[in-house]
Coordinates of C-alpha atoms and ligand atoms in Angstrom, one line a residue:
X9 CA 10.5 -1.3 23.4
X10 CA 13.1 -3.0 25.6
X11 CA 11.4 -6.3 24.6
X12 CA 12.2 -5.4 21.0
X13 CA 15.8 -4.6 21.7
X14 CA 16.2 -7.7 23.9
X15 CA 14.8 -9.8 21.0
X16 CA 17.3 -8.4 18.6
X17 CA 20.1 -9.2 21.0
X18 CA 18.8 -12.7 21.6
X19 CA 18.6 -13.2 17.9
X20 CA 22.2 -12.0 17.4
X21 CA 23.4 -14.4 20.1
X22 CA 21.5 -17.4 18.7
X23 CA 22.6 -16.7 15.2
X24 CA 26.2 -15.9 15.9
X25 CA 27.3 -18.3 18.7
X26 CA 30.8 -18.1 20.0
X27 CA 31.2 -14.5 19.0
X28 CA 31.1 -12.9 22.5
X29 CA 32.8 -9.6 21.5
X30 CA 30.3 -9.1 18.7
X31 CA 27.4 -9.7 21.2
X32 CA 29.0 -7.2 23.6
X33 CA 29.4 -4.5 20.9
X34 CA 25.8 -4.9 19.7
X35 CA 24.5 -4.8 23.3
X36 CA 26.4 -1.7 24.1
X37 CA 24.9 0.1 21.0
X38 CA 21.4 -1.2 21.3
X39 CA 21.2 -0.2 25.0
X40 CA 21.7 3.4 23.9
X41 CA 18.9 3.4 21.3
X42 CA 15.7 2.9 23.2
X43 CA 14.6 6.6 23.2
X44 CA 15.6 7.0 19.5
X45 CA 13.5 4.0 18.4
X46 CA 10.6 5.3 20.4
X47 CA 10.8 8.8 18.8
X48 CA 11.3 7.4 15.3
X49 CA 9.0 4.4 14.6
X50 CA 10.2 4.4 11.0
X51 CA 13.5 2.8 12.0
X52 CA 11.8 -0.1 13.6
X53 CA 9.3 -0.4 10.7
X54 CA 12.3 -0.5 8.2
X55 CA 14.1 -3.0 10.4
X56 CA 17.2 -0.8 10.4
X57 CA 18.8 -2.4 13.5
X58 CA 18.1 -5.9 12.2
X59 CA 19.9 -5.0 9.0
X60 CA 22.8 -3.3 10.7
X61 CA 23.7 -6.4 12.8
X62 CA 24.1 -8.5 9.6
X63 CA 27.3 -7.7 7.6
X64 CA 26.6 -6.7 4.0
X65 CA 29.3 -9.2 3.1
X66 CA 32.0 -11.4 4.8
X67 CA 35.0 -12.7 2.9
X68 CA 37.1 -15.5 4.5
X69 CA 40.1 -17.0 2.8
X70 CA 43.2 -19.2 3.1
X71 CA 46.6 -17.5 3.3
X72 CA 49.4 -19.9 2.6
X73 CA 53.0 -18.7 3.0
X74 CA 56.5 -20.1 3.6
X75 CA 58.8 -19.1 6.4
X76 CA 62.6 -18.5 6.2
X77 CA 63.3 -22.2 6.7
X78 CA 60.9 -23.1 3.8
X79 CA 58.2 -24.6 6.0
X80 CA 54.6 -23.9 4.8
X81 CA 52.1 -22.2 7.1
X82 CA 48.4 -21.6 6.5
X83 CA 46.6 -18.7 8.2
X84 CA 43.0 -17.5 7.8
X85 CA 42.3 -14.1 6.3
X86 CA 39.1 -12.1 6.6
X87 CA 37.4 -8.9 5.4
X88 CA 34.0 -7.9 6.9
X89 CA 32.2 -5.4 4.8
X90 CA 29.7 -4.3 7.4
X91 CA 27.9 -1.2 6.1
X92 CA 28.3 1.0 3.0
X93 CA 25.3 3.3 3.5
X94 CA 27.4 6.5 3.8
X95 CA 30.5 5.6 1.8
X96 CA 32.9 2.9 0.7
X97 CA 33.8 0.3 3.5
X98 CA 36.6 1.7 5.6
X99 CA 38.5 0.2 8.5
X100 CA 41.7 -1.4 9.5
X101 CA 43.4 -4.8 9.2
X102 CA 44.5 -6.6 12.4
X103 CA 47.2 -9.3 12.4
X104 CA 47.2 -11.0 15.8
X105 CA 46.9 -14.7 16.9
X106 CA 43.7 -13.8 18.8
X107 CA 41.8 -12.7 15.6
X108 CA 38.6 -14.6 14.9
X109 CA 35.5 -13.8 12.8
X110 CA 33.7 -12.6 15.9
X111 CA 36.4 -10.2 16.9
X112 CA 36.5 -8.7 13.4
X113 CA 32.7 -8.4 13.3
X114 CA 32.7 -6.5 16.6
X115 CA 35.4 -4.2 15.2
X116 CA 33.5 -3.7 11.9
X117 CA 30.3 -3.0 13.8
X118 CA 32.0 -0.3 15.9
X119 CA 33.6 1.1 12.8
X120 CA 30.3 1.9 11.2
X121 CA 29.3 4.3 14.1
X122 CA 32.8 5.7 14.5
X123 CA 33.1 6.5 10.8
X124 CA 29.7 8.1 10.8
X125 CA 30.8 10.4 13.7
X126 CA 33.8 11.7 11.8
X127 CA 31.4 13.4 9.4
X128 CA 33.4 12.1 6.4
X129 CA 31.8 9.8 3.8
X130 CA 33.1 6.4 5.0
X131 CA 31.2 3.1 5.5
X132 CA 32.4 0.5 8.0
X133 CA 34.6 -2.5 7.5
X134 CA 37.4 -4.5 9.2
X135 CA 39.7 -7.3 8.3
X136 CA 42.8 -9.2 9.3
X137 CA 44.3 -12.5 10.0
X138 CA 45.3 -14.8 12.9
X139 CA 48.9 -14.4 11.7
X140 CA 51.3 -13.8 14.6
X141 CA 53.9 -11.1 13.7
X142 CA 55.8 -11.9 16.9
X143 CA 59.3 -13.0 16.1
X144 CA 58.8 -13.0 12.3
X145 CA 61.5 -11.6 9.9
X146 CA 60.8 -8.8 7.5
X147 CA 60.9 -11.4 4.7
X148 CA 58.3 -13.6 6.4
X149 CA 56.0 -10.6 7.0
X150 CA 56.4 -9.6 3.3
X151 CA 55.6 -13.1 2.1
X152 CA 52.5 -13.3 4.4
X153 CA 51.3 -9.8 3.2
X154 CA 51.7 -10.7 -0.4
X155 CA 49.8 -13.9 0.0
X156 CA 47.1 -12.1 2.0
X157 CA 46.7 -9.4 -0.7
X158 CA 46.7 -12.0 -3.5
X159 CA 43.1 -12.9 -2.4
X160 CA 42.0 -9.6 -0.8
X161 CA 42.7 -7.5 -3.9
X162 CA 39.6 -8.7 -5.8
X163 CA 37.3 -7.5 -2.9
X164 CA 38.7 -4.0 -2.4
X165 CA 39.3 -0.8 -4.3
X166 CA 39.6 3.0 -3.8
X167 CA 35.8 3.4 -4.2
X168 CA 34.8 0.0 -2.8
X169 CA 36.7 -0.8 0.4
X170 CA 39.8 1.0 1.7
X171 CA 41.7 -1.0 4.4
X172 CA 44.3 0.5 6.8
X173 CA 46.3 -0.6 9.8
X174 CA 45.3 -1.8 13.3
X175 CA 47.0 -4.1 15.8
X176 CA 50.0 -5.7 14.1
X177 CA 49.6 -3.7 10.9
X178 CA 51.7 -0.6 10.6
X179 CA 53.6 1.3 7.9
X180 CA 55.8 -1.7 6.9
X181 CA 52.8 -4.1 6.4
X182 CA 50.8 -1.4 4.5
X183 CA 53.8 -1.0 2.2
X184 CA 54.0 -4.8 1.4
X185 CA 50.2 -4.9 0.9
X186 CA 50.2 -1.9 -1.4
X187 CA 53.0 -3.2 -3.5
X188 CA 51.2 -6.4 -4.1
X189 CA 47.9 -4.7 -4.9
X190 CA 49.6 -2.5 -7.4
X191 CA 51.3 -5.5 -9.1
X192 CA 48.0 -7.4 -9.3
X193 CA 45.9 -4.5 -10.6
X194 CA 48.5 -2.3 -12.4
X195 CA 46.9 0.6 -10.6
X196 CA 48.5 3.2 -8.3
X197 CA 45.5 4.3 -6.2
X198 CA 44.4 5.2 -2.7
X199 CA 43.2 1.7 -2.0
X200 CA 44.9 1.6 1.4
X201 CA 45.5 4.4 4.0
X202 CA 48.5 4.7 6.3
X203 CA 50.7 4.7 3.2
X204 CA 54.3 6.0 3.3
X205 CA 54.7 9.7 2.8
X206 CA 56.6 9.3 -0.5
X207 CA 53.9 7.1 -2.1
X208 CA 50.6 8.7 -1.3
X209 CA 50.5 8.8 2.5
X210 CA 49.3 11.7 4.6
X211 CA 51.4 13.6 7.1
X212 CA 50.1 13.1 10.7
X213 CA 48.4 9.7 9.9
X214 CA 50.9 7.8 12.1
X215 CA 50.2 10.1 15.1
X216 CA 46.6 10.7 14.3
X217 CA 44.8 8.2 16.5
X218 CA 46.8 9.0 19.7
X219 CA 46.7 12.8 19.0
X220 CA 43.0 12.5 18.5
X221 CA 42.4 10.7 21.7
X222 CA 44.2 13.4 23.6
X223 CA 42.4 16.2 21.8
X224 CA 39.2 14.5 22.7
X225 CA 40.2 14.0 26.4
X226 CA 41.3 17.7 26.5
X227 CA 37.7 18.7 25.5
X228 CA 36.3 16.4 28.2
X229 CA 38.5 17.9 30.9
X230 CA 37.6 21.4 29.7
X231 CA 33.9 20.7 30.6
X232 CA 35.2 20.6 34.2
X233 CA 37.6 23.5 33.8
X234 CA 40.5 21.1 33.9
X235 CA 43.4 20.5 31.5
X236 CA 46.4 18.1 31.0
X237 CA 48.8 20.6 32.4
X238 CA 50.5 19.1 35.4
X239 CA 48.3 16.0 35.4
X240 CA 49.4 12.4 35.8
X241 CA 48.2 10.0 33.0
X242 CA 48.1 6.2 32.9
X243 CA 48.4 4.7 29.4
X244 CA 48.1 1.1 28.4
X245 CA 49.7 -0.6 25.3
X246 CA 52.9 0.5 23.7
X247 CA 51.8 0.4 20.0
X248 CA 50.8 3.0 17.5
X249 CA 47.9 4.5 19.4
X250 CA 49.8 4.6 22.8
X251 CA 52.8 6.3 21.1
X252 CA 50.8 9.2 19.6
X253 CA 48.9 9.6 22.9
X254 CA 52.0 9.8 25.0
X255 CA 53.6 12.3 22.7
X256 CA 50.5 14.6 22.7
X257 CA 50.0 14.4 26.5
X258 CA 53.6 15.3 27.0
X259 CA 53.3 18.3 24.6
X260 CA 50.3 19.5 26.6
X261 CA 52.2 19.4 29.9
X262 CA 50.9 16.1 31.3
X263 CA 53.0 13.3 32.7
X264 CA 52.5 9.8 31.4
X265 CA 53.7 7.3 34.0
X266 CA 52.7 3.9 32.5
X267 CA 52.8 1.7 29.4
X268 CA 51.8 -1.9 29.1
X269 CA 52.2 -5.0 27.0
X270 CA 51.2 -8.6 27.1
X271 CA 53.9 -9.2 29.7
X272 CA 52.9 -6.5 32.2
X273 CA 53.3 -2.8 32.8
X274 CA 56.1 -0.3 33.4
X275 CA 55.8 2.6 36.0
X276 CA 58.0 5.6 35.3
X277 CA 57.6 8.1 38.0
X278 CA 59.5 10.8 36.1
X279 CA 57.3 10.6 33.1
X280 CA 57.7 9.2 29.6
X281 CA 59.2 11.9 27.4
X282 CA 61.9 12.6 24.8
X283 CA 64.1 9.6 23.9
X284 CA 61.7 7.3 25.9
X285 CA 58.9 8.1 23.5
X286 CA 61.1 7.3 20.5
X287 CA 62.1 4.0 22.1
X288 CA 58.4 3.0 22.0
X289 CA 58.8 2.8 18.2
X290 CA 61.9 0.7 18.5
X291 CA 60.2 -1.7 20.9
X292 CA 57.3 -2.2 18.5
X293 CA 59.5 -2.7 15.5
X294 CA 61.7 -5.3 17.3
X295 CA 58.8 -7.8 17.1
X296 CA 59.8 -9.0 20.6
X297 CA 56.4 -7.8 21.9
X298 CA 57.4 -7.1 25.5
X299 CA 57.3 -3.8 27.4
X300 CA 59.9 -5.1 29.9
X301 CA 62.5 -3.9 27.4
X302 CA 61.5 -0.3 28.4
X303 CA 62.0 -1.0 32.1
X304 CA 65.4 -2.6 31.4
X305 CA 66.6 0.3 29.3
X306 CA 65.5 3.2 31.5
X307 CA 65.8 1.4 34.9
X308 CA 62.2 1.9 35.9
X309 CA 59.7 -0.3 37.7
X310 CA 58.3 -3.3 35.8
X311 CA 55.2 -5.2 37.1
X312 CA 54.9 -8.6 35.5
X313 CA 51.5 -9.8 34.4
X314 CA 49.7 -6.8 35.8
X315 CA 47.6 -4.0 34.2
X316 CA 48.4 -0.3 34.9
X317 CA 45.0 0.7 36.4
X318 CA 46.1 0.4 40.0
X319 CA 48.5 3.4 39.6
X320 CA 47.4 6.8 40.9
X321 CA 46.4 8.9 37.8
X322 CA 44.1 11.8 37.0
X323 CA 43.4 10.5 33.5
X324 CA 43.4 6.9 32.1
X325 CA 43.9 6.2 28.4
X326 CA 43.5 2.5 27.5
X327 CA 45.3 2.1 24.2
X328 CA 46.0 -1.7 23.9
X329 CA 43.1 -3.9 23.1
X330 CA 39.5 -4.9 23.9
X331 CA 38.3 -5.8 27.4
X332 CA 41.6 -4.7 29.2
X333 CA 39.8 -2.6 31.9
X334 CA 37.2 -4.5 34.0
X335 CA 35.2 -3.8 37.1
X336 CA 38.1 -4.5 39.5
X337 CA 40.3 -2.0 37.5
X338 CA 37.5 0.6 37.5
X339 CA 37.2 0.3 41.3
X340 CA 41.0 1.0 41.6
X341 CA 40.8 4.0 39.2
X342 CA 37.8 5.5 41.1
X343 CA 39.5 4.9 44.5
X344 CA 42.6 6.7 43.3
X345 CA 40.6 9.8 42.2
X346 CA 40.8 9.3 38.4
X347 CA 38.7 12.0 36.7
X348 CA 38.6 10.8 33.1
X349 CA 38.8 7.5 31.2
X350 CA 39.1 8.2 27.4
X351 CA 39.4 5.1 25.2
X352 CA 42.1 4.9 22.6
X353 CA 41.6 1.2 21.9
X354 CA 38.4 -0.3 20.6
X355 CA 36.1 -1.5 23.4
X356 CA 38.8 -1.7 26.1
X357 CA 36.4 -1.3 28.9
X358 CA 33.9 -4.0 29.8
X359 CA 30.2 -3.1 29.9
X360 CA 30.0 -3.4 33.8
X361 CA 33.1 -1.3 34.2
X362 CA 31.7 1.4 31.9
X363 CA 28.6 1.6 34.1
X364 CA 30.6 1.7 37.3
X365 CA 32.7 4.6 36.0
X366 CA 29.7 6.6 34.8
X367 CA 27.8 6.0 38.1
X368 CA 30.9 7.3 40.0
X369 CA 30.8 10.5 37.9
X370 CA 34.1 9.8 36.1
X371 CA 34.2 11.3 32.6
X372 CA 34.0 8.3 30.2
X373 CA 34.3 8.2 26.4
X374 CA 33.9 5.2 24.1
X375 CA 36.6 4.5 21.6
X376 CA 34.2 4.9 18.7
X377 CA 34.2 8.6 19.6
X378 CA 37.6 9.3 21.1
X379 CA 39.8 7.1 18.8
X380 CA 38.0 8.3 15.6
X381 CA 41.0 10.6 14.8
X382 CA 42.8 7.6 13.1
X383 CA 40.2 6.8 10.6
X384 CA 39.3 10.5 10.2
X385 CA 42.9 11.2 9.1
X386 CA 42.6 8.1 6.8
X387 CA 39.6 9.9 5.3
X388 CA 41.8 13.0 4.9
X389 CA 44.4 10.8 3.2
X390 CA 41.7 9.6 0.8
X391 CA 40.8 13.2 0.0
X392 CA 44.4 14.1 -0.7
X393 CA 44.8 11.0 -2.9
X394 CA 41.6 11.9 -4.9
X395 CA 42.9 15.5 -5.4
X396 CA 46.5 14.2 -6.1
X397 CA 47.6 16.9 -3.8
X398 CA 49.3 16.5 -0.4
X399 CA 48.5 18.9 2.5
X400 CA 51.0 20.3 4.8
X401 CA 51.3 18.9 8.3
X402 CA 49.6 21.9 9.9
X403 CA 46.6 21.6 7.7
X404 CA 46.1 17.9 8.5
X405 CA 46.6 18.4 12.2
X406 CA 44.2 21.4 12.3
X407 CA 41.5 19.4 10.5
X408 CA 42.1 16.5 12.8
X409 CA 41.8 18.7 15.8
X410 CA 38.6 20.3 14.5
X411 CA 37.1 16.9 13.8
X412 CA 37.8 15.7 17.3
X413 CA 36.2 18.9 18.8
X414 CA 33.2 18.4 16.5
X415 CA 32.8 14.8 17.6
X416 CA 33.0 15.8 21.2
X417 CA 30.3 18.5 20.7
X418 CA 28.1 16.1 18.8
X419 CA 28.3 13.5 21.6
X420 CA 27.4 16.0 24.3
X421 CA 24.6 17.7 22.2
X422 CA 23.1 14.4 21.2
X423 CA 23.3 13.0 24.8
X424 CA 21.5 16.1 26.1
X425 CA 18.8 16.0 23.3
X426 CA 17.9 12.4 24.2
X427 CA 17.7 13.0 27.9
X428 CA 21.1 11.8 29.2
X429 CA 23.3 14.9 29.5
X430 CA 27.0 14.2 29.9
X431 CA 26.7 10.5 28.7
X432 CA 29.3 10.3 25.9
X433 CA 28.5 6.7 25.2
X434 CA 24.8 7.4 24.5
X435 CA 25.6 10.5 22.5
X436 CA 28.1 8.7 20.3
X437 CA 25.9 5.7 19.6
X438 CA 22.8 7.8 18.9
X439 CA 24.6 10.3 16.6
X440 CA 26.5 7.6 14.8
X441 CA 23.3 5.6 14.3
X442 CA 21.0 8.4 13.0
X443 CA 23.2 9.3 10.1
X444 CA 23.6 5.7 8.9
X445 CA 20.0 4.8 9.5
X446 CA 18.7 7.8 7.5
X447 CA 21.0 6.9 4.6
X448 CA 19.8 3.3 4.7
X449 CA 16.2 4.5 4.5
X450 CA 17.0 6.9 1.6
X451 CA 18.6 4.0 -0.3
X452 CA 15.7 1.6 -0.1
X453 CA 15.8 -2.0 1.0
X454 CA 19.5 -2.8 0.7
Ligands
NDP18 P1 49.7 -1.9 17.8 O1 49.9 -3.3 17.2 O2 50.6 -0.8 17.3 O3 49.8 -2.0 19.4 C1 48.9 -2.8 20.1 C2 49.2 -2.9 21.6 O4 48.2 -3.6 22.3 C3 50.5 -3.6 21.8 O5 51.1 -3.2 22.9 C4 50.0 -5.1 21.9 O6 50.8 -6.0 22.3 C5 48.8 -4.9 22.8 N1 47.9 -6.0 22.6 C6 47.2 -6.4 21.5 N2 46.4 -7.5 21.8 C7 46.6 -7.7 23.0 C8 46.1 -8.7 23.9 N3 45.2 -9.6 23.4 N4 46.5 -8.7 25.2 C9 47.3 -7.8 25.6 N5 47.8 -6.8 24.9 C10 47.5 -6.8 23.6 O7 48.2 -1.6 17.6 P2 47.5 -0.1 17.6 O8 48.2 0.8 18.6 O9 47.3 0.3 16.2 O10 46.1 -0.5 18.2 C11 45.8 -0.5 19.6 C12 44.3 -0.4 19.8 O11 43.8 0.8 19.2 C13 43.4 -1.5 19.2 O12 42.3 -1.7 20.0 C14 43.0 -0.9 17.9 O13 41.9 -1.5 17.4 C15 42.8 0.5 18.3 N6 42.8 1.5 17.2 C16 43.8 1.6 16.3 C17 43.8 2.6 15.4 C18 45.0 2.9 14.5 O14 44.9 3.8 13.7 N7 46.0 2.1 14.5 C19 42.7 3.5 15.2 C20 41.7 3.4 16.3 C21 41.7 2.4 17.2 P3 50.7 -7.5 21.7 O15 50.5 -7.3 20.2 O16 51.9 -8.2 22.0 O17 49.6 -8.2 22.3
2IT19 O1 40.0 1.1 14.6 C1 40.2 2.0 13.7 O2 39.6 3.0 13.6 C2 41.4 1.8 12.9 N1 42.2 0.8 13.1 C3 41.8 2.8 11.8 C4 41.0 2.5 10.5 C5 41.4 3.3 9.3 O3 40.8 3.0 8.3 O4 42.2 4.2 9.4

């Protein structure tokens, strides 16, 4: 069987050269599936895995726009429609200079399993552009978003493909994108999620990913009779996910002592709370893209060009980006007695580091399980849009909380059923896979 899996991986690498993140995501999932494929020969006979690693469709397009000085720029836009077996394609848009086809394929692949775990009817997709929002004016961002949507609109729709935010795409960008979609189609619909609250958005969507991460981590800690109360927490990133996570940890009595950015990390021994949490939003909106601003404002330590994982913390929540926690970082965390690493970002921990954490008995959860609260709440936004009826905050938050508890339970039950109790990664991959695989079989050769 491992020959079969190795062959698939070799094939993916040969067919998709220079897409290392996509290879990594496929390797991580396929490594979990050996027992399932042995127990269920029908998946192999139907070539389910071979189909899953090939996107149903990839759209790649030119995005021309002019800056405030009138100079013309050309960026590249993408939408990966990975798998629609259990619902319309669903997943975020990322605007960051590091965006490539391979990065978006890794994210779209992860999204398929994540969306399956939410228990809501959503397929997997991802898109974005190599556009760099750093230092751009509102007007420039608007012109870029309008040009991006002028091509994307023909490939999406409320029952076809529903994009949302990711790195570099927040409420402002979703607004510009939605406005242009509406103009082009003359349709006011739930084609995007993360919308403003006055025009079809859902309460709690901005906080949902970070809240969900912390709800999930709370369940993990509970398995060891622990909680956030009085615990020290290291967070990376300072964007949307980090913000929601810091707020929820603080509400639960934990103390967040770090944030990070591309320039380094800040260490705040008193804990990030109150006004400091609000300042995270200002930092993000400033388009300066540096966390040093936080250290300057609140007179706390700033460590240039370093990651926060050397700090003593009971819980680590990586919330910035892929591959931001490697073996050296894992060693530091273990040495300092970290009990739980719960991923907010997508694939922030390298494969070797995951193994090291698991071997050391650290509770570890992959992003596709623990950060699923964002897309789950996007799913709740879609439900509200379909009903044309907004839910109160408490209702959305309660549903989000319940979904995160259910995903946690599903991961543990599935891991135990397939012989690796306590292994959240295995549990998430297997449970996410089974639902999509069965739907693909039901729908014939598609
Ligand atoms: P934001 O744009 O709000 O924040 C992203 C943060 O990560 C910023 O601090 C950013 O700084 C940093 N970052 C991004 N790329 C890099 C890089 N290459 N090197 C160092 N730092 C980097 O994005 P989100 O908070 O929305 O997303 C954070 C993570 O969470 C991503 O992995 C995303 O895929 C994931 N996620 C997001 C969800 C959502 O609903 N928004 C849902 C589930 C997962 P900078 O931009 O300057 O590099
Ligand atoms: O990675 C993710 O799950 C997201 N960026 C959120 C996707 C969504 O459709 O809400």
